[in-house]
């Protein structure tokens, strides 16, 4: 398999870190995103030990600030000659204080911003590099936890709860995946999404007070498969439950709901 250049968001811990270790061992060039410089340096040092030959570059940004997302994308476009894969893995989970409503830098509900708006902006801003590098793959790490979006209260101003916000934001990510896949059909850039594993041993799962069921390696394998498996080279616009091509929440297949979501998304993003 030829060496690929792959960007992983949220690469300093949990699933992202596990994916980085797996891909580094396979010899791929890694672009690692994180919001904490010390953690980025730590994971880079770790990869140097387990895969000394791996090429690793880091990009710092807080995905709760769309200005930082756009600035990171610009730095990547300027510095990187190609981009063969993008794993949108960074996540805002249910939170340690799930009844406390949090906000992004632009004033949007935090989970909707980090889990949907930020990865959507990142894909859009990196499309010139992805298409120039085609065939290229985008993998959006979603969740089996999905809840219908209430378009009268997208930001959950009523009845807020962190896990509910998380589940709605992950469905938004899935719906955007389907829209992007249709738009990019024929460009050589595929866009798929998956639930990687159930209750992995991650900081987010523990912070919410849940008990992990499996290690992160269980989520690494299906995610890396979507990135690298030759048999999935032309697969796009699909939702996977781990290794199985599955059906997401019914709202994800509602064309009118997807249209409303994308119109809202573009309004919230404002001028690029």
Short mmCIF file of C-alpha atoms in Angstrom, two decimals:
data_model
loop_
_atom_site.label_atom_id
_atom_site.label_comp_id
_atom_site.label_asym_id
_atom_site.label_seq_id
_atom_site.Cartn_x
_atom_site.Cartn_y
_atom_site.Cartn_z
CA UNK A 1 0.00 0.00 0.00
CA UNK A 2 1.37 3.41 -0.95
CA UNK A 3 2.11 5.89 1.80
CA UNK A 4 -0.75 8.31 2.43
CA UNK A 5 -0.93 11.65 4.19
CA UNK A 6 -3.77 11.65 6.70
CA UNK A 7 -5.08 14.36 9.02
CA UNK A 8 -6.59 13.21 12.33
CA UNK A 9 -8.45 15.68 14.51
CA UNK A 10 -8.50 15.10 18.25
CA UNK A 11 -5.33 13.02 17.93
CA UNK A 12 -3.90 13.57 21.41
CA UNK A 13 -6.03 11.07 23.33
CA UNK A 14 -8.57 8.28 23.06
CA UNK A 15 -9.60 7.05 19.63
CA UNK A 16 -7.61 9.68 17.75
CA UNK A 17 -4.42 8.69 19.49
CA UNK A 18 -5.13 5.03 18.78
CA UNK A 19 -5.71 5.74 15.10
CA UNK A 20 -2.45 7.70 14.96
CA UNK A 21 -0.51 4.79 16.46
CA UNK A 22 -2.04 2.35 14.00
CA UNK A 23 -1.37 4.49 10.93
CA UNK A 24 2.15 5.42 12.04
CA UNK A 25 3.00 1.73 12.37
CA UNK A 26 1.76 1.25 8.80
CA UNK A 27 4.16 3.94 7.58
CA UNK A 28 1.73 6.70 6.69
CA UNK A 29 2.45 10.42 7.03
CA UNK A 30 0.38 11.88 9.84
CA UNK A 31 -0.96 15.36 10.41
CA UNK A 32 -2.09 15.46 14.02
CA UNK A 33 -4.51 18.04 15.32
CA UNK A 34 -4.93 18.94 18.97
CA UNK A 35 -5.89 21.94 21.06
CA UNK A 36 -3.14 21.50 23.66
CA UNK A 37 0.49 21.95 22.61
CA UNK A 38 1.89 19.78 25.41
CA UNK A 39 -0.41 16.88 24.49
CA UNK A 40 0.53 17.20 20.82
CA UNK A 41 4.20 17.02 21.75
CA UNK A 42 3.53 14.00 23.97
CA UNK A 43 1.77 12.00 21.27
CA UNK A 44 4.46 12.95 18.75
CA UNK A 45 7.12 11.63 21.13
CA UNK A 46 5.10 8.46 21.67
CA UNK A 47 4.85 7.83 17.92
CA UNK A 48 8.59 8.42 17.53
CA UNK A 49 9.13 5.53 19.93
CA UNK A 50 6.66 3.06 18.43
CA UNK A 51 7.21 4.03 14.78
CA UNK A 52 10.58 5.81 14.43
CA UNK A 53 10.31 6.05 10.65
CA UNK A 54 6.88 7.70 10.66
CA UNK A 55 6.58 11.27 9.45
CA UNK A 56 4.47 13.32 11.87
CA UNK A 57 3.49 16.99 11.75
CA UNK A 58 1.22 18.77 14.20
CA UNK A 59 -1.45 21.46 13.93
CA UNK A 60 -2.81 23.36 16.91
CA UNK A 61 -6.38 24.67 16.99
CA UNK A 62 -9.42 24.87 19.26
CA UNK A 63 -12.32 23.52 17.22
CA UNK A 64 -14.81 25.43 19.36
CA UNK A 65 -13.57 28.54 17.53
CA UNK A 66 -14.40 28.45 13.81
CA UNK A 67 -11.80 31.15 13.14
CA UNK A 68 -9.15 28.77 14.44
CA UNK A 69 -10.57 25.93 12.32
CA UNK A 70 -10.31 28.07 9.19
CA UNK A 71 -6.82 29.26 10.12
CA UNK A 72 -5.65 25.66 10.62
CA UNK A 73 -7.07 24.63 7.26
CA UNK A 74 -5.24 27.52 5.63
CA UNK A 75 -1.96 26.46 7.27
CA UNK A 76 -2.46 22.89 6.06
CA UNK A 77 -3.23 24.00 2.49
CA UNK A 78 -0.10 26.13 2.48
CA UNK A 79 2.27 23.61 4.08
CA UNK A 80 1.12 20.23 2.80
CA UNK A 81 1.62 19.06 -0.79
CA UNK A 82 -1.20 16.52 -0.54
CA UNK A 83 -3.94 15.16 1.70
CA UNK A 84 -5.20 11.63 1.09
CA UNK A 85 -7.38 11.24 4.14
CA UNK A 86 -9.16 13.23 6.84
CA UNK A 87 -10.55 11.71 10.03
CA UNK A 88 -12.91 14.09 11.81
CA UNK A 89 -12.57 12.49 15.23
CA UNK A 90 -12.39 15.41 17.72
CA UNK A 91 -15.49 15.49 19.89
CA UNK A 92 -17.32 17.33 22.62
CA UNK A 93 -19.07 14.60 24.62
CA UNK A 94 -21.89 14.73 27.10
CA UNK A 95 -19.70 16.61 29.57
CA UNK A 96 -18.87 16.26 33.25
CA UNK A 97 -21.66 18.75 34.05
CA UNK A 98 -24.32 17.70 31.55
CA UNK A 99 -26.91 20.24 32.69
CA UNK A 100 -24.56 23.17 32.09
CA UNK A 101 -25.12 24.60 28.63
CA UNK A 102 -21.81 25.59 27.04
CA UNK A 103 -21.03 27.76 24.04
CA UNK A 104 -18.51 28.01 21.24
CA UNK A 105 -16.42 31.11 20.53
CA UNK A 106 -19.09 32.20 18.02
CA UNK A 107 -21.89 31.71 20.57
CA UNK A 108 -23.29 28.42 19.25
CA UNK A 109 -24.18 25.48 21.49
CA UNK A 110 -20.81 23.80 22.09
CA UNK A 111 -21.57 20.24 20.99
CA UNK A 112 -23.30 21.33 17.79
CA UNK A 113 -20.32 23.58 17.05
CA UNK A 114 -17.52 21.09 17.73
CA UNK A 115 -19.21 17.93 16.44
CA UNK A 116 -20.93 19.34 13.37
CA UNK A 117 -19.93 22.87 12.39
CA UNK A 118 -16.17 22.48 12.87
CA UNK A 119 -15.74 19.27 10.84
CA UNK A 120 -17.99 20.64 8.11
CA UNK A 121 -15.87 23.79 7.85
CA UNK A 122 -12.67 21.75 7.88
CA UNK A 123 -13.81 19.52 5.02
CA UNK A 124 -14.99 22.47 2.95
CA UNK A 125 -11.79 24.44 3.50
CA UNK A 126 -9.59 21.43 2.70
CA UNK A 127 -11.52 20.39 -0.41
CA UNK A 128 -9.02 21.99 -2.82
CA UNK A 129 -6.24 19.86 -1.32
CA UNK A 130 -8.37 16.72 -1.05
CA UNK A 131 -9.60 16.91 -4.63
CA UNK A 132 -6.10 17.65 -5.93
CA UNK A 133 -4.91 14.52 -4.06
CA UNK A 134 -7.79 12.29 -5.19
CA UNK A 135 -8.55 9.53 -4.64
CA UNK A 136 -9.01 10.79 -1.08
CA UNK A 137 -11.26 9.77 1.79
CA UNK A 138 -13.06 11.66 4.54
CA UNK A 139 -14.17 9.65 7.58
CA UNK A 140 -16.50 11.34 10.07
CA UNK A 141 -16.54 9.66 13.47
CA UNK A 142 -20.17 9.77 14.58
CA UNK A 143 -22.03 7.64 17.11
CA UNK A 144 -24.84 5.14 17.42
CA UNK A 145 -26.26 7.68 19.86
CA UNK A 146 -28.46 9.81 17.60
CA UNK A 147 -31.49 11.98 18.31
CA UNK A 148 -33.68 13.90 15.87
CA UNK A 149 -32.86 17.58 15.48
CA UNK A 150 -35.64 19.94 16.58
CA UNK A 151 -35.39 22.76 14.05
CA UNK A 152 -37.40 25.00 16.36
CA UNK A 153 -34.74 24.60 19.05
CA UNK A 154 -31.52 23.48 17.37
CA UNK A 155 -29.33 24.95 20.10
CA UNK A 156 -31.34 23.27 22.86
CA UNK A 157 -32.33 26.41 24.69
CA UNK A 158 -35.10 24.37 26.31
CA UNK A 159 -34.53 21.17 28.26
CA UNK A 160 -30.77 21.19 27.80
CA UNK A 161 -28.78 18.06 28.61
CA UNK A 162 -25.27 17.33 27.38
CA UNK A 163 -25.82 13.81 26.08
CA UNK A 164 -28.95 14.92 24.23
CA UNK A 165 -26.95 17.74 22.63
CA UNK A 166 -24.22 15.25 21.73
CA UNK A 167 -26.68 12.83 20.11
CA UNK A 168 -28.28 15.61 18.05
CA UNK A 169 -24.90 16.94 16.95
CA UNK A 170 -23.78 13.49 15.84
CA UNK A 171 -26.91 13.08 13.75
CA UNK A 172 -26.15 16.48 12.21
CA UNK A 173 -22.68 15.17 11.35
CA UNK A 174 -24.20 12.11 9.66
CA UNK A 175 -26.67 14.23 7.68
CA UNK A 176 -23.85 16.53 6.53
CA UNK A 177 -21.84 13.45 5.52
CA UNK A 178 -24.63 12.34 3.20
CA UNK A 179 -24.93 15.82 1.71
CA UNK A 180 -21.19 16.17 1.12
CA UNK A 181 -20.94 12.70 -0.41
CA UNK A 182 -23.65 13.54 -2.94
CA UNK A 183 -22.01 16.87 -3.76
CA UNK A 184 -18.58 15.31 -4.23
CA UNK A 185 -19.70 12.28 -6.20
CA UNK A 186 -17.37 11.88 -9.16
CA UNK A 187 -14.55 14.00 -7.72
CA UNK A 188 -12.60 11.06 -6.30
CA UNK A 189 -13.25 12.23 -2.73
CA UNK A 190 -15.43 9.85 -0.70
CA UNK A 191 -17.18 10.81 2.54
CA UNK A 192 -18.39 8.20 5.01
CA UNK A 193 -19.31 8.11 8.67
CA UNK A 194 -19.35 5.47 11.38
CA UNK A 195 -20.07 4.48 14.94
CA UNK A 196 -16.61 3.08 15.78
CA UNK A 197 -17.35 1.09 18.95
CA UNK A 198 -19.67 1.06 21.94
CA UNK A 199 -18.53 2.94 25.06
CA UNK A 200 -14.79 2.96 24.43
CA UNK A 201 -12.38 3.65 27.27
CA UNK A 202 -12.02 7.38 26.61
CA UNK A 203 -11.86 10.51 28.72
CA UNK A 204 -15.22 11.67 27.37
CA UNK A 205 -17.03 8.47 28.32
CA UNK A 206 -15.61 8.56 31.83
CA UNK A 207 -16.24 12.29 32.26
CA UNK A 208 -19.95 11.80 31.63
CA UNK A 209 -19.99 9.09 34.29
CA UNK A 210 -20.39 6.08 32.02
CA UNK A 211 -18.45 2.85 32.43
CA UNK A 212 -16.26 1.95 29.43
CA UNK A 213 -17.01 -1.41 27.83
CA UNK A 214 -14.19 -1.83 25.29
CA UNK A 215 -10.72 -0.44 24.66
CA UNK A 216 -10.09 2.18 21.99
CA UNK A 217 -8.49 -0.43 19.73
CA UNK A 218 -11.99 -1.74 19.04
CA UNK A 219 -12.82 1.60 17.44
CA UNK A 220 -9.51 1.98 15.65
CA UNK A 221 -9.98 -1.03 13.38
CA UNK A 222 -13.30 -0.05 11.73
CA UNK A 223 -12.18 3.57 11.38
CA UNK A 224 -8.89 2.68 9.71
CA UNK A 225 -10.75 0.25 7.47
CA UNK A 226 -12.85 3.10 6.06
CA UNK A 227 -9.63 5.01 5.38
CA UNK A 228 -7.56 2.27 3.77
CA UNK A 229 -9.55 -0.77 2.63
CA UNK A 230 -9.22 -1.04 -1.18
CA UNK A 231 -12.65 -2.66 -1.36
CA UNK A 232 -14.19 0.59 -0.05
CA UNK A 233 -12.43 2.82 -2.58
CA UNK A 234 -15.67 3.87 -4.26
CA UNK A 235 -17.97 3.60 -1.23
CA UNK A 236 -19.37 6.98 -0.25
CA UNK A 237 -22.30 8.49 1.58
CA UNK A 238 -22.68 5.56 3.94
CA UNK A 239 -23.08 5.13 7.70
CA UNK A 240 -21.37 2.14 9.31
CA UNK A 241 -22.00 0.58 12.69
CA UNK A 242 -18.42 -0.56 13.24
CA UNK A 243 -17.82 -2.85 10.21
CA UNK A 244 -21.43 -3.07 9.06
CA UNK A 245 -23.03 -0.82 6.47
CA UNK A 246 -26.04 0.19 8.57
CA UNK A 247 -28.99 2.54 8.74
CA UNK A 248 -28.68 5.74 10.74
CA UNK A 249 -31.56 7.59 12.42
CA UNK A 250 -34.56 8.03 10.12
CA UNK A 251 -34.09 11.81 10.02
CA UNK A 252 -30.78 11.32 8.21
CA UNK A 253 -32.73 10.10 5.16
CA UNK A 254 -35.27 12.93 5.24
CA UNK A 255 -34.24 15.07 2.27
CA UNK A 256 -36.14 18.11 3.52
CA UNK A 257 -34.55 17.84 6.98
CA UNK A 258 -31.10 17.61 5.44
CA UNK A 259 -31.84 20.67 3.31
CA UNK A 260 -32.96 22.61 6.40
CA UNK A 261 -29.82 21.55 8.27
CA UNK A 262 -27.51 22.66 5.48
CA UNK A 263 -29.30 26.00 5.08
CA UNK A 264 -28.98 26.55 8.84
CA UNK A 265 -25.34 25.47 8.79
CA UNK A 266 -24.44 27.96 6.07
CA UNK A 267 -26.26 30.76 7.91
CA UNK A 268 -24.41 30.00 11.13
CA UNK A 269 -21.05 29.86 9.40
CA UNK A 270 -21.51 33.23 7.74
CA UNK A 271 -19.01 34.53 5.18
CA UNK A 272 -16.00 32.28 4.75
#
